Tab-separated table of C-alpha atoms in Angstrom:
chain	number	residue	atom	x	y	z
A	1	LYS	CA	35.917	75.594	-37.268
A	2	LYS	CA	33.508	73.432	-35.129
A	3	LEU	CA	29.856	73.616	-36.195
A	4	VAL	CA	29.450	72.226	-32.499
A	5	SER	CA	31.848	73.013	-29.424
A	6	ASP	CA	32.678	70.238	-27.133
A	7	ASP	CA	30.796	72.354	-24.499
A	8	ASP	CA	27.722	71.728	-26.317
A	9	LEU	CA	28.592	68.122	-26.720
A	10	LYS	CA	29.001	67.351	-23.058
A	11	PRO	CA	25.133	67.489	-21.835
A	12	LEU	CA	24.341	64.810	-24.890
A	13	GLN	CA	27.533	62.545	-23.942
A	14	GLN	CA	26.233	62.662	-20.479
A	15	LEU	CA	22.737	61.594	-21.735
A	16	LEU	CA	24.111	58.722	-23.857
A	17	ASN	CA	26.125	57.805	-20.933
A	18	GLU	CA	22.794	57.560	-18.834
A	19	ALA	CA	21.169	55.985	-21.355
A	20	LEU	CA	23.843	53.163	-21.864
A	21	GLN	CA	23.896	52.806	-17.990
A	22	GLU	CA	19.918	52.236	-18.379
A	23	VAL	CA	20.292	49.725	-20.705
A	24	GLU	CA	22.829	47.972	-18.834
A	25	THR	CA	20.653	47.930	-15.645
A	26	LEU	CA	17.646	46.565	-17.829
A	27	LYS	CA	19.540	43.854	-19.101
A	28	ASP	CA	21.088	43.057	-15.512
A	29	ALA	CA	17.357	43.067	-14.397
A	30	ALA	CA	16.215	40.743	-17.579
A	31	LEU	CA	18.822	38.412	-16.577
A	32	VAL	CA	17.605	38.065	-12.977
A	33	VAL	CA	14.324	36.982	-14.072
A	34	GLN	CA	15.337	34.912	-16.469
A	35	LEU	CA	17.362	33.554	-13.799
A	36	GLU	CA	14.383	33.149	-11.362
A	37	ARG	CA	12.572	31.971	-13.776
A	38	GLU	CA	14.678	29.071	-14.598
A	39	GLU	CA	15.326	28.538	-10.865
A	40	GLU	CA	11.140	28.206	-10.342
A	41	GLN	CA	11.369	25.757	-13.475
A	42	ILE	CA	14.380	23.705	-11.817
A	43	GLN	CA	12.313	23.666	-8.631
A	44	MET	CA	9.139	22.073	-10.373
A	45	LEU	CA	11.180	19.484	-11.961
A	46	ALA	CA	12.629	18.864	-8.632
A	47	ARG	CA	9.193	18.590	-7.144
A	48	SER	CA	7.923	16.316	-9.810
A	49	ALA	CA	10.632	14.285	-9.638
A	50	GLU	CA	10.500	13.957	-5.728
A	51	PHE	CA	6.694	12.926	-6.844
A	52	LYS	CA	7.361	10.426	-9.250
A	53	GLU	CA	9.620	9.037	-6.701
A	54	SER	CA	6.930	9.039	-3.933
A	55	GLU	CA	4.778	7.427	-6.609
A	56	ASP	CA	7.479	4.817	-7.341
A	57	LYS	CA	7.750	3.907	-3.579
A	58	ILE	CA	4.280	3.873	-2.944
A	59	GLU	CA	3.805	1.445	-6.022
A	60	LYS	CA	6.204	-0.520	-4.093
A	61	LEU	CA	4.619	-0.806	-0.946
A	62	ILE	CA	1.363	-1.691	-2.485
A	63	VAL	CA	3.258	-4.595	-3.920
A	64	ASP	CA	4.756	-5.495	-0.566
A	65	MET	CA	1.798	-5.431	0.890
A	66	ASN	CA	-0.082	-7.663	-1.943
A	67	ALA	CA	2.639	-10.008	-1.274
A	68	LEU	CA	2.404	-9.952	2.520
A	69	GLN	CA	-1.490	-10.247	2.400
A	70	LYS	CA	-0.956	-13.445	0.037
A	71	ALA	CA	1.617	-15.053	2.580
A	72	LEU	CA	-0.915	-14.007	5.510
A	73	ASP	CA	-3.576	-15.890	3.695
A	74	LEU	CA	-1.452	-18.809	2.822
A	75	ASN	CA	-0.428	-18.964	6.403
A	76	GLY	CA	-4.377	-18.896	7.870
A	77	GLU	CA	-4.944	-21.564	5.103
A	78	ALA	CA	-2.202	-23.733	6.623
A	79	LEU	CA	-2.910	-22.625	10.363
A	80	ALA	CA	-6.631	-23.924	9.647
A	81	GLN	CA	-5.327	-27.356	7.968
A	82	LEU	CA	-3.085	-27.847	11.092
A	83	GLU	CA	-6.209	-27.190	13.446
A	84	GLU	CA	-8.537	-29.607	11.618
A	85	ARG	CA	-5.396	-32.474	11.848
A	86	LEU	CA	-5.486	-31.352	15.473
A	87	GLU	CA	-9.058	-31.908	16.190
A	88	ARG	CA	-9.054	-35.197	13.918
A	89	THR	CA	-6.043	-36.389	16.013
A	90	ARG	CA	-7.868	-35.324	19.333
A	91	GLY	CA	-10.857	-37.507	17.932
A	92	GLU	CA	-8.860	-40.501	16.964
A	93	LYS	CA	-7.177	-40.289	20.531
A	94	ALA	CA	-10.581	-40.126	22.391
A	95	GLU	CA	-11.846	-43.069	20.148
A	96	ALA	CA	-8.800	-45.027	21.121
A	97	VAL	CA	-9.007	-44.135	24.441
A	98	LYS	CA	-12.946	-45.341	24.538
A	99	VAL	CA	-11.757	-48.422	22.832
A	100	ARG	CA	-9.031	-49.374	25.275
A	101	ASP	CA	-11.775	-48.908	28.202
């Protein structure tokens, strides 16, 4: 004779099934939370990479701007020299005209 009947085991089996379902639900929830955390980390890494890329672009722009400033300075110097030469030439022509007259 059985010590416990099948009918007595049914509620226990039902409780066990519910507990197993709860464990599966908790596992799923834990996986969702883990996935969300990993997604956040990926987004942070992406932002960090975008920031680094932006930093690199800014540094390159600064280098380009410095090179342009040097070119402008050189052009300014060359222009000043040309103006100086032009003034000398004008002066020499004026002298030549005076001497001729």
